[in-house]
PDB file of C-alpha atoms in Angstrom:
ATOM      1  CA  ILE A 965      10.722  -0.517   4.601  1.00 58.00           C
ATOM      2  CA  LEU A 966      10.077  -2.937   7.400  1.00 72.00           C
ATOM      3  CA  ASN A 967      12.046  -6.057   6.546  1.00 88.00           C
ATOM      4  CA  VAL A 968      12.238  -9.683   7.992  1.00 95.00           C
ATOM      5  CA  GLU A 969      15.009 -12.173   7.763  1.00 96.00           C
ATOM      6  CA  GLN A 970      15.648 -15.305   8.798  1.00 97.00           C
ATOM      7  CA  SER A 971      18.962 -17.653   8.317  1.00 97.00           C
ATOM      8  CA  PRO A 972      19.789 -19.753   7.152  1.00 97.00           C
ATOM      9  CA  GLN A 973      17.595 -20.622   4.167  1.00 96.00           C
ATOM     10  CA  SER A 974      17.856 -23.659   4.494  1.00 96.00           C
ATOM     11  CA  LEU A 975      19.796 -27.007   6.087  1.00 95.00           C
ATOM     12  CA  HIS A 976      19.929 -30.196   6.801  1.00 97.00           C
ATOM     13  CA  VAL A 977      20.913 -31.807  10.422  1.00 97.00           C
ATOM     14  CA  GLN A 978      20.535 -36.165  11.319  1.00 97.00           C
ATOM     15  CA  GLU A 979      18.315 -36.757  13.106  1.00 97.00           C
ATOM     16  CA  GLY A 980      18.797 -37.456  17.114  1.00 97.00           C
ATOM     17  CA  ASP A 981      20.920 -33.254  16.334  1.00 97.00           C
ATOM     18  CA  SER A 982      19.797 -30.930  18.040  1.00 97.00           C
ATOM     19  CA  THR A 983      19.505 -27.043  15.792  1.00 96.00           C
ATOM     20  CA  ASN A 984      18.738 -23.751  15.935  1.00 96.00           C
ATOM     21  CA  PHE A 985      18.011 -20.529  13.354  1.00 95.00           C
ATOM     22  CA  THR A 986      18.109 -17.091  13.914  1.00 98.00           C
ATOM     23  CA  CYS A 987      15.003 -14.385  12.480  1.00 98.00           C
ATOM     24  CA  SER A 988      15.847 -10.687  12.665  1.00 97.00           C
ATOM     25  CA  PHE A 989      13.343  -8.351  13.023  1.00 96.00           C
ATOM     26  CA  PRO A 990      13.499  -4.880  13.611  1.00 92.00           C
ATOM     27  CA  SER A 991      14.738  -3.305  17.046  1.00 87.00           C
ATOM     28  CA  SER A 992      11.320  -0.126  17.231  1.00 87.00           C
ATOM     29  CA  ASN A 993       7.808  -0.333  17.211  1.00 88.00           C
ATOM     30  CA  PHE A 994       7.490  -4.435  18.334  1.00 91.00           C
ATOM     31  CA  TYR A 995       4.726  -5.605  19.324  1.00 92.00           C
ATOM     32  CA  ALA A 996       4.956  -9.412  18.654  1.00 94.00           C
ATOM     33  CA  LEU A 997       6.494 -12.345  17.106  1.00 96.00           C
ATOM     34  CA  HIS A 998       5.594 -15.036  16.176  1.00 96.00           C
ATOM     35  CA  TRP A 999       7.287 -18.079  15.128  1.00 98.00           C
ATOM     36  CA  TYR A1000       4.600 -20.934  12.392  1.00 98.00           C
ATOM     37  CA  ARG A1001       5.437 -24.372  11.283  1.00 98.00           C
ATOM     38  CA  TRP A1002       4.577 -25.399   7.893  1.00 97.00           C
ATOM     39  CA  GLU A1003       4.931 -28.841   6.285  1.00 96.00           C
ATOM     40  CA  THR A1004       4.399 -29.392   2.491  1.00 91.00           C
ATOM     41  CA  ALA A1005       0.675 -29.969   1.599  1.00 89.00           C
ATOM     42  CA  LYS A1006       0.091 -28.425   4.796  1.00 93.00           C
ATOM     43  CA  SER A1007      -1.276 -25.533   6.346  1.00 94.00           C
ATOM     44  CA  PRO A1008       0.553 -23.277   8.523  1.00 95.00           C
ATOM     45  CA  GLU A1009       0.505 -24.068  12.193  1.00 96.00           C
ATOM     46  CA  ALA A1010       1.114 -21.683  14.424  1.00 96.00           C
ATOM     47  CA  LEU A1011       4.068 -22.489  17.136  1.00 97.00           C
ATOM     48  CA  PHE A1012       5.003 -18.789  20.148  1.00 96.00           C
ATOM     49  CA  VAL A1013       3.748 -15.324  20.247  1.00 95.00           C
ATOM     50  CA  MET A1014       6.381 -13.901  21.837  1.00 95.00           C
ATOM     51  CA  THR A1015       5.746 -10.369  22.817  1.00 93.00           C
ATOM     52  CA  LEU A1016       8.408  -9.141  26.225  1.00 90.00           C
ATOM     53  CA  ASN A1017      12.138  -8.847  26.230  1.00 90.00           C
ATOM     54  CA  GLY A1018      13.449 -12.151  27.231  1.00 90.00           C
ATOM     55  CA  ASP A1019      10.212 -14.060  26.980  1.00 92.00           C
ATOM     56  CA  GLU A1020      11.389 -18.002  26.539  1.00 96.00           C
ATOM     57  CA  LYS A1021       9.168 -20.291  25.474  1.00 96.00           C
ATOM     58  CA  LYS A1022       9.165 -24.057  24.620  1.00 97.00           C
ATOM     59  CA  LYS A1023       6.482 -27.150  23.362  1.00 95.00           C
ATOM     60  CA  GLY A1024       8.201 -29.844  23.100  1.00 96.00           C
ATOM     61  CA  ARG A1025      11.482 -30.766  22.399  1.00 97.00           C
ATOM     62  CA  ILE A1026      11.118 -26.507  20.555  1.00 97.00           C
ATOM     63  CA  SER A1027      11.224 -23.426  22.169  1.00 98.00           C
ATOM     64  CA  ALA A1028      12.631 -20.462  21.063  1.00 98.00           C
ATOM     65  CA  THR A1029      13.823 -16.758  22.789  1.00 97.00           C
ATOM     66  CA  LEU A1030      13.139 -13.570  21.896  1.00 97.00           C
ATOM     67  CA  ASN A1031      15.816 -10.482  21.956  1.00 97.00           C
ATOM     68  CA  THR A1032      13.697  -6.870  21.155  1.00 95.00           C
ATOM     69  CA  LYS A1033      16.221  -4.776  22.245  1.00 94.00           C
ATOM     70  CA  GLU A1034      18.374  -5.936  19.247  1.00 94.00           C
ATOM     71  CA  GLY A1035      15.661  -7.372  16.798  1.00 95.00           C
ATOM     72  CA  TYR A1036      16.049 -11.253  17.340  1.00 96.00           C
ATOM     73  CA  SER A1037      14.425 -13.954  18.293  1.00 98.00           C
ATOM     74  CA  TYR A1038      15.898 -18.046  18.276  1.00 98.00           C
ATOM     75  CA  LEU A1039      14.095 -20.735  17.972  1.00 98.00           C
ATOM     76  CA  TYR A1040      15.871 -24.187  18.733  1.00 98.00           C
ATOM     77  CA  ILE A1041      15.065 -28.052  18.708  1.00 98.00           C
ATOM     78  CA  LYS A1042      16.162 -30.539  20.488  1.00 97.00           C
ATOM     79  CA  GLY A1043      17.217 -33.378  19.405  1.00 97.00           C
ATOM     80  CA  SER A1044      15.225 -33.214  15.751  1.00 97.00           C
ATOM     81  CA  GLN A1045      13.095 -35.979  14.491  1.00 97.00           C
ATOM     82  CA  PRO A1046      11.898 -36.062  10.270  1.00 96.00           C
ATOM     83  CA  GLU A1047       8.878 -34.992  11.104  1.00 96.00           C
ATOM     84  CA  ASP A1048      10.144 -32.227  12.875  1.00 97.00           C
ATOM     85  CA  SER A1049      11.250 -31.250   9.111  1.00 97.00           C
ATOM     86  CA  ALA A1050       9.567 -28.230   7.171  1.00 98.00           C
ATOM     87  CA  THR A1051       9.468 -24.540   6.895  1.00 97.00           C
ATOM     88  CA  TYR A1052      10.196 -22.549  10.192  1.00 98.00           C
ATOM     89  CA  LEU A1053       8.479 -19.161   9.793  1.00 97.00           C
ATOM     90  CA  CYS A1054       8.781 -16.658  11.773  1.00 97.00           C
ATOM     91  CA  ALA A1055       6.121 -12.592  11.206  1.00 95.00           C
ATOM     92  CA  PHE A1056       7.138  -9.267  12.437  1.00 94.00           C
ATOM     93  CA  SER A1057       3.645  -7.638  14.085  1.00 91.00           C
ATOM     94  CA  SER A1058       4.236  -3.968  14.778  1.00 87.00           C
ATOM     95  CA  GLY A1059       1.142  -2.880  15.900  1.00 80.00           C
ATOM     96  CA  THR A1060      -1.171  -1.719  13.651  1.00 72.00           C
ATOM     97  CA  TYR A1061      -2.103  -5.020  11.920  1.00 75.00           C
ATOM     98  CA  LYS A1062       0.998  -5.012   9.604  1.00 80.00           C
ATOM     99  CA  TYR A1063       2.815  -8.707   9.584  1.00 87.00           C
ATOM    100  CA  ILE A1064       5.623  -9.298   7.967  1.00 93.00           C
ATOM    101  CA  PHE A1065       6.705 -12.884   7.615  1.00 95.00           C
ATOM    102  CA  GLY A1066      10.315 -13.441   6.401  1.00 96.00           C
ATOM    103  CA  THR A1067      11.475 -15.928   3.764  1.00 94.00           C
ATOM    104  CA  GLY A1068      11.695 -19.135   6.432  1.00 96.00           C
ATOM    105  CA  THR A1069      14.163 -22.397   7.385  1.00 97.00           C
ATOM    106  CA  ARG A1070      13.878 -25.098   5.691  1.00 97.00           C
ATOM    107  CA  LEU A1071      15.212 -27.778   7.990  1.00 98.00           C
ATOM    108  CA  LYS A1072      15.596 -31.504   6.665  1.00 97.00           C
ATOM    109  CA  VAL A1073      15.759 -33.738   9.070  1.00 97.00           C
ATOM    110  CA  LEU A1074      17.643 -37.315   7.876  1.00 96.00           C
ATOM    111  CA  ALA A1075      16.972 -40.453   9.191  1.00 91.00           C
TER     112      ALA A1075
ATOM    113  CA  GLU B 471      -8.155 -30.060  10.347  1.00 54.00           C
ATOM    114  CA  THR B 472      -7.136 -27.083  11.059  1.00 62.00           C
ATOM    115  CA  GLY B 473     -11.207 -25.152  11.647  1.00 94.00           C
ATOM    116  CA  VAL B 474     -10.711 -22.769   8.583  1.00 97.00           C
ATOM    117  CA  THR B 475     -11.494 -24.080   5.067  1.00 97.00           C
ATOM    118  CA  GLN B 476     -10.436 -22.432   2.020  1.00 97.00           C
ATOM    119  CA  THR B 477     -12.514 -24.098  -1.293  1.00 97.00           C
ATOM    120  CA  PRO B 478     -11.051 -24.304  -3.945  1.00 97.00           C
ATOM    121  CA  ARG B 479      -7.909 -25.692  -3.498  1.00 96.00           C
ATOM    122  CA  HIS B 480      -6.702 -25.261  -6.664  1.00 97.00           C
ATOM    123  CA  LEU B 481      -7.835 -22.770  -9.612  1.00 96.00           C
ATOM    124  CA  VAL B 482      -7.479 -21.930 -13.325  1.00 95.00           C
ATOM    125  CA  MET B 483      -8.301 -18.492 -15.021  1.00 92.00           C
ATOM    126  CA  GLY B 484      -8.133 -16.852 -18.287  1.00 89.00           C
ATOM    127  CA  MET B 485      -6.509 -12.787 -17.650  1.00 88.00           C
ATOM    128  CA  THR B 486     -10.454 -11.510 -18.228  1.00 87.00           C
ATOM    129  CA  ASN B 487     -12.851 -14.095 -16.063  1.00 88.00           C
ATOM    130  CA  LYS B 488     -14.112 -13.662 -12.905  1.00 93.00           C
ATOM    131  CA  LYS B 489     -13.617 -15.881 -10.049  1.00 95.00           C
ATOM    132  CA  SER B 490     -14.358 -16.190  -6.043  1.00 97.00           C
ATOM    133  CA  LEU B 491     -12.128 -17.224  -3.268  1.00 98.00           C
ATOM    134  CA  LYS B 492     -14.103 -19.112  -0.467  1.00 98.00           C
ATOM    135  CA  CYS B 493     -12.552 -19.016   2.954  1.00 98.00           C
ATOM    136  CA  GLU B 494     -14.847 -20.380   6.091  1.00 97.00           C
ATOM    137  CA  GLN B 495     -13.494 -20.232   9.320  1.00 97.00           C
ATOM    138  CA  HIS B 496     -15.276 -22.611  12.788  1.00 95.00           C
ATOM    139  CA  LEU B 497     -13.196 -21.905  14.878  1.00 96.00           C
ATOM    140  CA  GLY B 498     -15.056 -18.680  16.829  1.00 94.00           C
ATOM    141  CA  HIS B 499     -12.563 -15.809  15.622  1.00 95.00           C
ATOM    142  CA  ASN B 500     -13.695 -12.699  15.067  1.00 93.00           C
ATOM    143  CA  ALA B 501      -9.831 -11.666  12.286  1.00 93.00           C
ATOM    144  CA  MET B 502     -10.023 -12.661   8.890  1.00 95.00           C
ATOM    145  CA  TYR B 503      -7.015 -12.753   6.612  1.00 95.00           C
ATOM    146  CA  TRP B 504      -5.925 -13.195   3.189  1.00 96.00           C
ATOM    147  CA  TYR B 505      -2.051 -13.573   2.710  1.00 96.00           C
ATOM    148  CA  LYS B 506      -0.592 -14.111  -0.495  1.00 96.00           C
ATOM    149  CA  GLN B 507       2.405 -16.594  -1.233  1.00 95.00           C
ATOM    150  CA  SER B 508       4.289 -16.438  -4.520  1.00 94.00           C
ATOM    151  CA  ALA B 509       7.688 -18.729  -5.797  1.00 89.00           C
ATOM    152  CA  LYS B 510      10.933 -17.937  -3.237  1.00 85.00           C
ATOM    153  CA  LYS B 511       8.444 -14.684  -1.403  1.00 91.00           C
ATOM    154  CA  PRO B 512       8.102 -14.531   1.635  1.00 93.00           C
ATOM    155  CA  LEU B 513       3.969 -14.709   2.679  1.00 95.00           C
ATOM    156  CA  GLU B 514       2.587 -11.135   1.933  1.00 94.00           C
ATOM    157  CA  LEU B 515      -0.613  -9.614   3.976  1.00 93.00           C
ATOM    158  CA  MET B 516      -3.406  -8.642   1.457  1.00 94.00           C
ATOM    159  CA  PHE B 517      -6.088  -7.873   3.431  1.00 94.00           C
ATOM    160  CA  VAL B 518      -7.269  -7.579   7.545  1.00 92.00           C
ATOM    161  CA  TYR B 519     -10.425  -7.868   8.439  1.00 93.00           C
ATOM    162  CA  SER B 520     -11.843  -7.364  12.300  1.00 88.00           C
ATOM    163  CA  LEU B 521     -14.946  -7.593  13.579  1.00 84.00           C
ATOM    164  CA  GLU B 522     -16.308  -7.702  10.509  1.00 82.00           C
ATOM    165  CA  GLU B 523     -14.986  -4.286   9.090  1.00 84.00           C
ATOM    166  CA  ARG B 524     -11.673  -3.781   7.311  1.00 84.00           C
ATOM    167  CA  VAL B 525      -8.591  -3.076   9.227  1.00 82.00           C
ATOM    168  CA  GLU B 526      -6.051  -2.828   6.839  1.00 78.00           C
ATOM    169  CA  ASN B 527      -5.264  -3.300   3.027  1.00 77.00           C
ATOM    170  CA  ASN B 528      -2.380  -3.677   2.088  1.00 77.00           C
ATOM    171  CA  SER B 529      -2.029  -1.503  -1.516  1.00 85.00           C
ATOM    172  CA  VAL B 530      -3.686  -4.444  -3.083  1.00 92.00           C
ATOM    173  CA  PRO B 531      -4.184  -4.007  -6.212  1.00 93.00           C
ATOM    174  CA  SER B 532      -8.233  -3.763  -7.097  1.00 93.00           C
ATOM    175  CA  ARG B 533      -8.372  -6.441  -9.201  1.00 94.00           C
ATOM    176  CA  PHE B 534      -8.595  -8.049  -5.428  1.00 96.00           C
ATOM    177  CA  SER B 535     -11.871  -6.937  -4.106  1.00 95.00           C
ATOM    178  CA  PRO B 536     -12.617  -8.696  -0.735  1.00 95.00           C
ATOM    179  CA  GLU B 537     -15.891  -9.543   1.184  1.00 95.00           C
ATOM    180  CA  CYS B 538     -16.687 -10.928   4.957  1.00 95.00           C
ATOM    181  CA  PRO B 539     -20.060 -11.058   5.474  1.00 94.00           C
ATOM    182  CA  ASN B 540     -20.012 -12.309   9.012  1.00 93.00           C
ATOM    183  CA  SER B 541     -17.625 -13.194  11.181  1.00 91.00           C
ATOM    184  CA  SER B 542     -17.476 -17.053   9.677  1.00 95.00           C
ATOM    185  CA  HIS B 543     -16.787 -16.359   6.093  1.00 97.00           C
ATOM    186  CA  LEU B 544     -14.308 -14.101   3.783  1.00 97.00           C
ATOM    187  CA  PHE B 545     -14.516 -14.062   0.328  1.00 97.00           C
ATOM    188  CA  LEU B 546     -11.490 -12.919  -2.115  1.00 97.00           C
ATOM    189  CA  HIS B 547     -13.478 -11.765  -5.534  1.00 97.00           C
ATOM    190  CA  LEU B 548     -11.064 -12.161  -9.014  1.00 95.00           C
ATOM    191  CA  HIS B 549     -10.967 -10.374 -11.792  1.00 93.00           C
ATOM    192  CA  THR B 550      -8.731  -9.449 -14.918  1.00 93.00           C
ATOM    193  CA  LEU B 551      -6.197 -10.296 -13.133  1.00 93.00           C
ATOM    194  CA  GLN B 552      -2.881 -10.641 -14.534  1.00 93.00           C
ATOM    195  CA  PRO B 553       0.426 -14.249 -15.248  1.00 93.00           C
ATOM    196  CA  GLU B 554       1.625 -12.545 -12.151  1.00 93.00           C
ATOM    197  CA  ASP B 555      -0.989 -13.411  -9.422  1.00 96.00           C
ATOM    198  CA  SER B 556      -0.479 -16.848 -10.126  1.00 96.00           C
ATOM    199  CA  ALA B 557       0.582 -17.791  -6.337  1.00 97.00           C
ATOM    200  CA  LEU B 558      -1.257 -19.554  -3.385  1.00 97.00           C
ATOM    201  CA  TYR B 559      -3.125 -17.434  -1.243  1.00 98.00           C
ATOM    202  CA  LEU B 560      -4.067 -18.481   2.238  1.00 98.00           C
ATOM    203  CA  CYS B 561      -6.932 -17.178   4.648  1.00 97.00           C
ATOM    204  CA  ALA B 562      -6.156 -17.511   7.883  1.00 96.00           C
ATOM    205  CA  SER B 563      -8.888 -16.015  11.295  1.00 96.00           C
ATOM    206  CA  SER B 564      -7.610 -15.668  14.751  1.00 94.00           C
ATOM    207  CA  GLN B 565      -9.550 -14.442  17.828  1.00 92.00           C
ATOM    208  CA  GLY B 566      -7.692  -9.983  17.881  1.00 83.00           C
ATOM    209  CA  ILE B 567      -5.151  -9.167  15.956  1.00 78.00           C
ATOM    210  CA  ASP B 568      -1.807  -7.941  16.533  1.00 73.00           C
ATOM    211  CA  ASN B 569      -1.008 -10.955  19.382  1.00 83.00           C
ATOM    212  CA  GLN B 570      -2.449 -13.699  18.474  1.00 89.00           C
ATOM    213  CA  PRO B 571      -1.717 -16.929  17.149  1.00 93.00           C
ATOM    214  CA  GLN B 572      -3.070 -16.730  13.329  1.00 94.00           C
ATOM    215  CA  HIS B 573      -5.380 -20.457  12.252  1.00 96.00           C
ATOM    216  CA  PHE B 574      -4.829 -20.469   8.587  1.00 97.00           C
ATOM    217  CA  GLY B 575      -6.279 -22.647   5.443  1.00 97.00           C
ATOM    218  CA  ASP B 576      -4.720 -24.907   3.329  1.00 95.00           C
ATOM    219  CA  GLY B 577      -4.669 -22.448   0.792  1.00 96.00           C
ATOM    220  CA  THR B 578      -5.869 -21.647  -3.315  1.00 97.00           C
ATOM    221  CA  ARG B 579      -3.245 -22.535  -5.496  1.00 97.00           C
ATOM    222  CA  LEU B 580      -4.575 -19.620  -8.618  1.00 96.00           C
ATOM    223  CA  SER B 581      -2.618 -20.469 -12.496  1.00 95.00           C
ATOM    224  CA  ILE B 582      -3.702 -17.304 -14.356  1.00 93.00           C
ATOM    225  CA  LEU B 583      -3.286 -18.244 -18.104  1.00 90.00           C
TER     226      LEU B 583
END
């Protein structure tokens, strides 16, 4: 059974703090790793699609790294702002039309 | 405006009713998806359509029946549902599959009485 785990499940940080969280996925049959941000009462929004081991992607204050050999990806947020409050989801793809999502990390940034 | 529109936003139905969920994408994508989000569970992929052909049916009970009449529209027909089917149903689309980002609709909140 393929499993995708995210940690921590939730965290609270102060405005201005930097934070990071982890997505662990199977290290075999890797095709792509997706990150999404899901704000309350909105639809999930794509952040990154990562396909290469050692890949690092950046979008504003948010960046992500990928290690396919050991099966993990980190998402970093630099200088967190209240508008960063959301649930961050990762999804593992094995390239056979199968996406497996983690349960997400719920981030709350306190002003 | 996400480019993916789902209707209705909320639906309450009895176990013997028949209803349909609708999804429309305005992004010119060639793949569409149905997901189920139950409380405290991860997003669960139900169906994938690529170029209007179903390419994945993730062991979904037959009381859920998808239909993709063209690349812009996706339906989920519901009949004889169970209380455990109460969930948020999300539609998504992408250009290509697996290594392309998906664009999601706002979802339909379904409650089975």
